[in-house]
PDB file of C-alpha atoms in Angstrom:
ATOM      1  CA  MET A 275      -9.954 -78.136  74.761  1.00  0.00           C
ATOM      2  CA  GLU A 276     -10.634 -80.063  71.583  1.00  0.00           C
ATOM      3  CA  LEU A 277     -14.045 -81.732  71.696  1.00  0.00           C
ATOM      4  CA  ILE A 278     -14.078 -85.281  70.243  1.00  0.00           C
ATOM      5  CA  GLN A 279     -17.141 -86.952  68.689  1.00  0.00           C
ATOM      6  CA  ASN A 280     -17.592 -90.533  69.922  1.00  0.00           C
ATOM      7  CA  THR A 281     -18.978 -91.310  66.440  1.00  0.00           C
ATOM      8  CA  ALA A 282     -17.940 -89.799  63.140  1.00  0.00           C
ATOM      9  CA  ASP A 283     -21.479 -89.985  61.825  1.00  0.00           C
ATOM     10  CA  LEU A 284     -22.982 -86.518  62.342  1.00  0.00           C
ATOM     11  CA  SER A 285     -26.482 -87.917  61.828  1.00  0.00           C
ATOM     12  CA  ALA A 286     -26.161 -89.709  65.198  1.00  0.00           C
ATOM     13  CA  TYR A 287     -26.301 -86.272  66.832  1.00  0.00           C
ATOM     14  CA  LEU A 288     -29.721 -85.698  65.240  1.00  0.00           C
ATOM     15  CA  ALA A 289     -31.253 -89.068  66.144  1.00  0.00           C
ATOM     16  CA  ALA A 290     -34.263 -89.644  68.348  1.00  0.00           C
ATOM     17  CA  ASP A 291     -34.339 -92.507  70.846  1.00  0.00           C
ATOM     18  CA  GLU A 292     -36.028 -93.467  74.109  1.00  0.00           C
ATOM     19  CA  VAL A 293     -34.197 -90.681  76.042  1.00  0.00           C
ATOM     20  CA  ILE A 294     -33.881 -87.902  73.479  1.00  0.00           C
ATOM     21  CA  ASP A 295     -37.385 -88.536  72.238  1.00  0.00           C
ATOM     22  CA  HIS A 296     -37.798 -85.542  69.917  1.00  0.00           C
ATOM     23  CA  HIS A 297     -40.539 -87.400  68.022  1.00  0.00           C
ATOM     24  CA  HIS A 298     -42.781 -87.079  71.160  1.00  0.00           C
ATOM     25  CA  PRO A 299     -45.758 -84.723  70.663  1.00  0.00           C
ATOM     26  CA  LEU A 300     -44.856 -82.607  73.676  1.00  0.00           C
ATOM     27  CA  VAL A 301     -41.337 -82.110  72.465  1.00  0.00           C
ATOM     28  CA  ARG A 302     -42.562 -81.260  68.964  1.00  0.00           C
ATOM     29  CA  GLU A 303     -45.158 -78.854  70.330  1.00  0.00           C
ATOM     30  CA  THR A 304     -42.643 -77.084  72.512  1.00  0.00           C
ATOM     31  CA  ALA A 305     -40.118 -76.869  69.673  1.00  0.00           C
ATOM     32  CA  ALA A 306     -42.738 -75.482  67.316  1.00  0.00           C
ATOM     33  CA  ARG A 307     -43.761 -72.825  69.849  1.00  0.00           C
ATOM     34  CA  LEU A 308     -40.193 -71.753  70.402  1.00  0.00           C
ATOM     35  CA  ALA A 309     -39.382 -71.818  66.670  1.00  0.00           C
ATOM     36  CA  ALA A 310     -42.371 -69.604  65.808  1.00  0.00           C
ATOM     37  CA  ASP A 311     -40.658 -66.610  67.418  1.00  0.00           C
ATOM     38  CA  ALA A 312     -37.124 -67.308  66.111  1.00  0.00           C
ATOM     39  CA  ALA A 313     -35.779 -65.730  62.922  1.00  0.00           C
ATOM     40  CA  ASP A 314     -33.187 -68.455  62.348  1.00  0.00           C
ATOM     41  CA  SER A 315     -31.620 -71.584  63.844  1.00  0.00           C
ATOM     42  CA  TYR A 316     -29.243 -69.506  66.024  1.00  0.00           C
ATOM     43  CA  GLU A 317     -32.136 -67.630  67.624  1.00  0.00           C
ATOM     44  CA  TYR A 318     -34.033 -70.884  68.032  1.00  0.00           C
ATOM     45  CA  ALA A 319     -31.070 -72.576  69.755  1.00  0.00           C
ATOM     46  CA  ARG A 320     -30.753 -69.639  72.146  1.00  0.00           C
ATOM     47  CA  ALA A 321     -34.503 -69.660  72.860  1.00  0.00           C
ATOM     48  CA  ALA A 322     -34.518 -73.440  73.473  1.00  0.00           C
ATOM     49  CA  TYR A 323     -31.490 -73.147  75.760  1.00  0.00           C
ATOM     50  CA  GLU A 324     -33.046 -70.288  77.765  1.00  0.00           C
ATOM     51  CA  PHE A 325     -36.336 -72.132  77.977  1.00  0.00           C
ATOM     52  CA  VAL A 326     -34.708 -75.249  79.512  1.00  0.00           C
ATOM     53  CA  ARG A 327     -32.374 -73.246  81.719  1.00  0.00           C
ATOM     54  CA  ASP A 328     -34.929 -70.777  83.047  1.00  0.00           C
ATOM     55  CA  THR A 329     -38.331 -72.563  83.087  1.00  0.00           C
ATOM     56  CA  ILE A 330     -37.402 -76.109  84.207  1.00  0.00           C
ATOM     57  CA  PRO A 331     -35.926 -75.872  87.707  1.00  0.00           C
ATOM     58  CA  HIS A 332     -32.947 -78.009  88.638  1.00  0.00           C
ATOM     59  CA  SER A 333     -34.529 -80.492  91.068  1.00  0.00           C
ATOM     60  CA  ALA A 334     -31.779 -79.995  93.641  1.00  0.00           C
ATOM     61  CA  ASP A 335     -32.321 -76.227  93.612  1.00  0.00           C
ATOM     62  CA  SER A 336     -36.095 -76.598  93.924  1.00  0.00           C
ATOM     63  CA  GLY A 337     -36.074 -79.515  96.353  1.00  0.00           C
ATOM     64  CA  ASP A 338     -38.031 -81.741  94.015  1.00  0.00           C
ATOM     65  CA  PRO A 339     -37.281 -85.422  94.788  1.00  0.00           C
ATOM     66  CA  ARG A 340     -38.578 -86.718  91.452  1.00  0.00           C
ATOM     67  CA  VAL A 341     -36.080 -88.199  89.001  1.00  0.00           C
ATOM     68  CA  THR A 342     -36.658 -87.598  85.286  1.00  0.00           C
ATOM     69  CA  TRP A 343     -34.467 -88.878  82.427  1.00  0.00           C
ATOM     70  CA  ARG A 344     -36.575 -88.883  79.244  1.00  0.00           C
ATOM     71  CA  ALA A 345     -36.761 -85.490  77.508  1.00  0.00           C
ATOM     72  CA  SER A 346     -40.538 -85.524  77.180  1.00  0.00           C
ATOM     73  CA  ASP A 347     -40.899 -86.296  80.929  1.00  0.00           C
ATOM     74  CA  VAL A 348     -38.581 -83.426  81.809  1.00  0.00           C
ATOM     75  CA  LEU A 349     -40.859 -81.098  79.837  1.00  0.00           C
ATOM     76  CA  ALA A 350     -44.074 -82.607  81.171  1.00  0.00           C
ATOM     77  CA  LEU A 351     -43.061 -82.622  84.851  1.00  0.00           C
ATOM     78  CA  GLY A 352     -40.961 -79.469  84.725  1.00  0.00           C
ATOM     79  CA  THR A 353     -38.076 -80.846  86.751  1.00  0.00           C
ATOM     80  CA  GLY A 354     -34.735 -82.562  86.358  1.00  0.00           C
ATOM     81  CA  ILE A 355     -31.109 -82.569  87.329  1.00  0.00           C
ATOM     82  CA  CYS A 356     -28.405 -81.364  84.919  1.00  0.00           C
ATOM     83  CA  HIS A 357     -28.399 -84.628  82.975  1.00  0.00           C
ATOM     84  CA  ALA A 358     -32.145 -84.677  82.494  1.00  0.00           C
ATOM     85  CA  LYS A 359     -32.220 -81.010  81.496  1.00  0.00           C
ATOM     86  CA  SER A 360     -29.469 -81.706  78.980  1.00  0.00           C
ATOM     87  CA  HIS A 361     -31.601 -84.530  77.503  1.00  0.00           C
ATOM     88  CA  ALA A 362     -34.543 -82.095  77.179  1.00  0.00           C
ATOM     89  CA  LEU A 363     -32.409 -79.424  75.513  1.00  0.00           C
ATOM     90  CA  ALA A 364     -30.847 -81.977  73.145  1.00  0.00           C
ATOM     91  CA  ALA A 365     -34.358 -83.120  72.130  1.00  0.00           C
ATOM     92  CA  LEU A 366     -35.576 -79.602  71.448  1.00  0.00           C
ATOM     93  CA  LEU A 367     -32.510 -78.781  69.408  1.00  0.00           C
ATOM     94  CA  ARG A 368     -32.536 -82.006  67.437  1.00  0.00           C
ATOM     95  CA  ALA A 369     -36.251 -81.495  66.744  1.00  0.00           C
ATOM     96  CA  GLU A 370     -35.159 -78.507  64.678  1.00  0.00           C
ATOM     97  CA  ASP A 371     -32.290 -80.324  62.992  1.00  0.00           C
ATOM     98  CA  ILE A 372     -29.526 -78.832  65.096  1.00  0.00           C
ATOM     99  CA  PRO A 373     -26.823 -81.486  65.815  1.00  0.00           C
ATOM    100  CA  THR A 374     -26.513 -81.793  69.593  1.00  0.00           C
ATOM    101  CA  ALA A 375     -24.186 -83.886  71.718  1.00  0.00           C
ATOM    102  CA  LEU A 376     -24.167 -84.742  75.422  1.00  0.00           C
ATOM    103  CA  CYS A 377     -20.943 -84.022  77.319  1.00  0.00           C
ATOM    104  CA  TYR A 378     -19.726 -84.223  80.869  1.00  0.00           C
ATOM    105  CA  GLN A 379     -17.571 -82.653  83.577  1.00  0.00           C
ATOM    106  CA  ARG A 380     -16.244 -84.154  86.792  1.00  0.00           C
ATOM    107  CA  LEU A 381     -16.698 -81.581  89.546  1.00  0.00           C
ATOM    108  CA  THR A 382     -16.286 -81.499  93.329  1.00  0.00           C
ATOM    109  CA  ASP A 383     -19.503 -81.868  95.356  1.00  0.00           C
ATOM    110  CA  ASP A 384     -20.496 -80.331  98.668  1.00  0.00           C
ATOM    111  CA  ALA A 385     -19.342 -83.409 100.609  1.00  0.00           C
ATOM    112  CA  GLY A 386     -15.729 -83.305  99.491  1.00  0.00           C
ATOM    113  CA  GLY A 387     -16.110 -85.906  96.781  1.00  0.00           C
ATOM    114  CA  HIS A 388     -16.874 -85.649  93.093  1.00  0.00           C
ATOM    115  CA  LEU A 389     -19.913 -85.731  90.878  1.00  0.00           C
ATOM    116  CA  LEU A 390     -20.507 -86.021  87.189  1.00  0.00           C
ATOM    117  CA  HIS A 391     -22.126 -82.928  85.662  1.00  0.00           C
ATOM    118  CA  GLY A 392     -24.052 -83.087  82.332  1.00  0.00           C
ATOM    119  CA  LEU A 393     -24.222 -80.446  79.614  1.00  0.00           C
ATOM    120  CA  VAL A 394     -24.605 -80.297  75.860  1.00  0.00           C
ATOM    121  CA  ALA A 395     -22.711 -79.171  72.798  1.00  0.00           C
ATOM    122  CA  VAL A 396     -24.347 -77.712  69.683  1.00  0.00           C
ATOM    123  CA  ARG A 397     -22.786 -77.719  66.227  1.00  0.00           C
ATOM    124  CA  PHE A 398     -22.777 -74.398  64.403  1.00  0.00           C
ATOM    125  CA  HIS A 399     -20.293 -72.914  61.929  1.00  0.00           C
ATOM    126  CA  GLY A 400     -18.637 -76.313  61.531  1.00  0.00           C
ATOM    127  CA  ALA A 401     -17.651 -76.531  65.190  1.00  0.00           C
ATOM    128  CA  TRP A 402     -19.074 -77.722  68.521  1.00  0.00           C
ATOM    129  CA  HIS A 403     -19.991 -75.240  71.239  1.00  0.00           C
ATOM    130  CA  ARG A 404     -20.719 -76.425  74.764  1.00  0.00           C
ATOM    131  CA  GLN A 405     -23.793 -75.036  76.601  1.00  0.00           C
ATOM    132  CA  ASP A 406     -24.889 -75.655  80.215  1.00  0.00           C
ATOM    133  CA  PRO A 407     -28.668 -75.607  80.765  1.00  0.00           C
ATOM    134  CA  ARG A 408     -28.598 -76.616  84.479  1.00  0.00           C
ATOM    135  CA  GLY A 409     -30.179 -73.373  85.639  1.00  0.00           C
ATOM    136  CA  ASN A 410     -28.615 -70.292  87.227  1.00  0.00           C
ATOM    137  CA  LYS A 411     -28.547 -69.502  90.927  1.00  0.00           C
ATOM    138  CA  PRO A 412     -26.299 -67.382  93.155  1.00  0.00           C
ATOM    139  CA  GLY A 413     -22.733 -68.066  92.020  1.00  0.00           C
ATOM    140  CA  VAL A 414     -23.838 -69.673  88.716  1.00  0.00           C
ATOM    141  CA  ASP A 415     -24.327 -67.537  85.581  1.00  0.00           C
ATOM    142  CA  ALA A 416     -24.342 -69.828  82.567  1.00  0.00           C
ATOM    143  CA  ARG A 417     -25.317 -68.291  79.220  1.00  0.00           C
ATOM    144  CA  PHE A 418     -25.781 -69.430  75.608  1.00  0.00           C
ATOM    145  CA  SER A 419     -22.734 -68.528  73.602  1.00  0.00           C
ATOM    146  CA  LEU A 420     -21.158 -69.477  70.285  1.00  0.00           C
ATOM    147  CA  SER A 421     -18.129 -67.209  70.924  1.00  0.00           C
ATOM    148  CA  GLY A 422     -16.458 -68.573  74.032  1.00  0.00           C
ATOM    149  CA  GLU A 423     -17.930 -70.807  76.721  1.00  0.00           C
ATOM    150  CA  ARG A 424     -20.246 -69.397  79.388  1.00  0.00           C
ATOM    151  CA  LEU A 425     -20.703 -72.584  81.454  1.00  0.00           C
ATOM    152  CA  ALA A 426     -21.866 -72.931  85.061  1.00  0.00           C
ATOM    153  CA  TRP A 427     -18.447 -74.080  86.201  1.00  0.00           C
ATOM    154  CA  THR A 428     -14.854 -74.275  84.994  1.00  0.00           C
ATOM    155  CA  PRO A 429     -13.166 -77.421  86.298  1.00  0.00           C
ATOM    156  CA  ASP A 430     -10.107 -77.052  88.586  1.00  0.00           C
ATOM    157  CA  PRO A 431      -7.595 -79.791  87.802  1.00  0.00           C
ATOM    158  CA  ALA A 432      -5.858 -79.259  91.166  1.00  0.00           C
ATOM    159  CA  ALA A 433      -9.149 -80.388  92.804  1.00  0.00           C
ATOM    160  CA  GLY A 434      -9.428 -83.451  90.609  1.00  0.00           C
ATOM    161  CA  GLU A 435     -11.988 -81.815  88.367  1.00  0.00           C
ATOM    162  CA  ILE A 436     -12.086 -82.717  84.650  1.00  0.00           C
ATOM    163  CA  ASP A 437     -13.547 -81.416  81.427  1.00  0.00           C
ATOM    164  CA  TYR A 438     -14.225 -84.580  79.461  1.00  0.00           C
ATOM    165  CA  PRO A 439     -13.700 -83.951  75.683  1.00  0.00           C
ATOM    166  CA  GLY A 440     -16.065 -86.682  74.545  1.00  0.00           C
ATOM    167  CA  LEU A 441     -19.205 -85.752  72.600  1.00  0.00           C
ATOM    168  CA  TYR A 442     -21.834 -88.475  73.065  1.00  0.00           C
ATOM    169  CA  ALA A 443     -24.755 -89.032  70.728  1.00  0.00           C
ATOM    170  CA  THR A 444     -26.620 -90.883  73.527  1.00  0.00           C
ATOM    171  CA  PRO A 445     -26.323 -90.619  77.277  1.00  0.00           C
ATOM    172  CA  HIS A 446     -23.380 -92.363  78.926  1.00  0.00           C
ATOM    173  CA  PRO A 447     -24.651 -95.797  79.956  1.00  0.00           C
ATOM    174  CA  ALA A 448     -23.670 -95.401  83.611  1.00  0.00           C
ATOM    175  CA  VAL A 449     -25.477 -92.057  83.877  1.00  0.00           C
ATOM    176  CA  LEU A 450     -28.576 -93.435  82.197  1.00  0.00           C
ATOM    177  CA  THR A 451     -28.695 -96.555  84.417  1.00  0.00           C
ATOM    178  CA  ALA A 452     -28.463 -94.393  87.549  1.00  0.00           C
ATOM    179  CA  LEU A 453     -31.258 -92.067  86.319  1.00  0.00           C
ATOM    180  CA  ARG A 454     -33.573 -94.907  85.220  1.00  0.00           C
ATOM    181  CA  THR A 455     -33.218 -96.937  88.415  1.00  0.00           C
ATOM    182  CA  ALA A 456     -33.331 -94.270  91.115  1.00  0.00           C
ATOM    183  CA  PRO A 457     -36.607 -94.090  93.015  1.00  0.00           C
ATOM    184  CA  ASP A 458     -35.896 -90.513  94.065  1.00  0.00           C
ATOM    185  CA  ARG A 459     -33.197 -87.836  93.955  1.00  0.00           C
ATOM    186  CA  PRO A 460     -31.600 -88.739  97.319  1.00  0.00           C
ATOM    187  CA  ALA A 461     -31.066 -92.307  96.072  1.00  0.00           C
ATOM    188  CA  LEU A 462     -29.797 -90.954  92.727  1.00  0.00           C
ATOM    189  CA  TRP A 463     -27.010 -89.000  94.430  1.00  0.00           C
ATOM    190  CA  LYS A 464     -25.698 -92.313  95.813  1.00  0.00           C
ATOM    191  CA  THR A 465     -25.670 -94.102  92.441  1.00  0.00           C
ATOM    192  CA  LEU A 466     -24.653 -91.461  89.884  1.00  0.00           C
ATOM    193  CA  PRO A 467     -21.095 -92.083  88.763  1.00  0.00           C
ATOM    194  CA  ALA A 468     -18.437 -89.595  89.983  1.00  0.00           C
ATOM    195  CA  ALA A 469     -16.312 -90.067  86.844  1.00  0.00           C
ATOM    196  CA  LEU A 470     -16.443 -91.571  83.359  1.00  0.00           C
TER     197      LEU A 470
END
């Protein structure tokens, strides 16, 4: 699948904003700590990915009802769904000048419907490489890779699942609205879009 930037300006994928707030002291401190042990930007990207994937539980897996959406809040509270964890990873990567995009998949849910799954893409070697920091569990074995995708799920078109090719510099507005307005995760499941 060819990934498509929603803006031609590569600097948009390095920008800080209210969501991907890589100017925040906690994001900067976390990035500096991870960078101290990395020999280069590739090692740093892998370390940041594994940090978000492995040390910040997906709130549905852990049963945490809190909803986070801002990268610094994800790091401070140590919880988030896939979209929030993607925001945190994007902030950590952009803090070290690694262009990072947000991207989405439409997947089936446990109730026979669909849900929108969030992940990121990093730019190395002149190309975008998708990474899924949602967190592993039985049946999910996502890994950082620049040589072939190792995502949590591969969409099944026969089930109405979709890999969206768009690379967003900022969160999709419908996703961000759902995250910002949900009082808790059960309410969020009712308002998150099922498709773009």
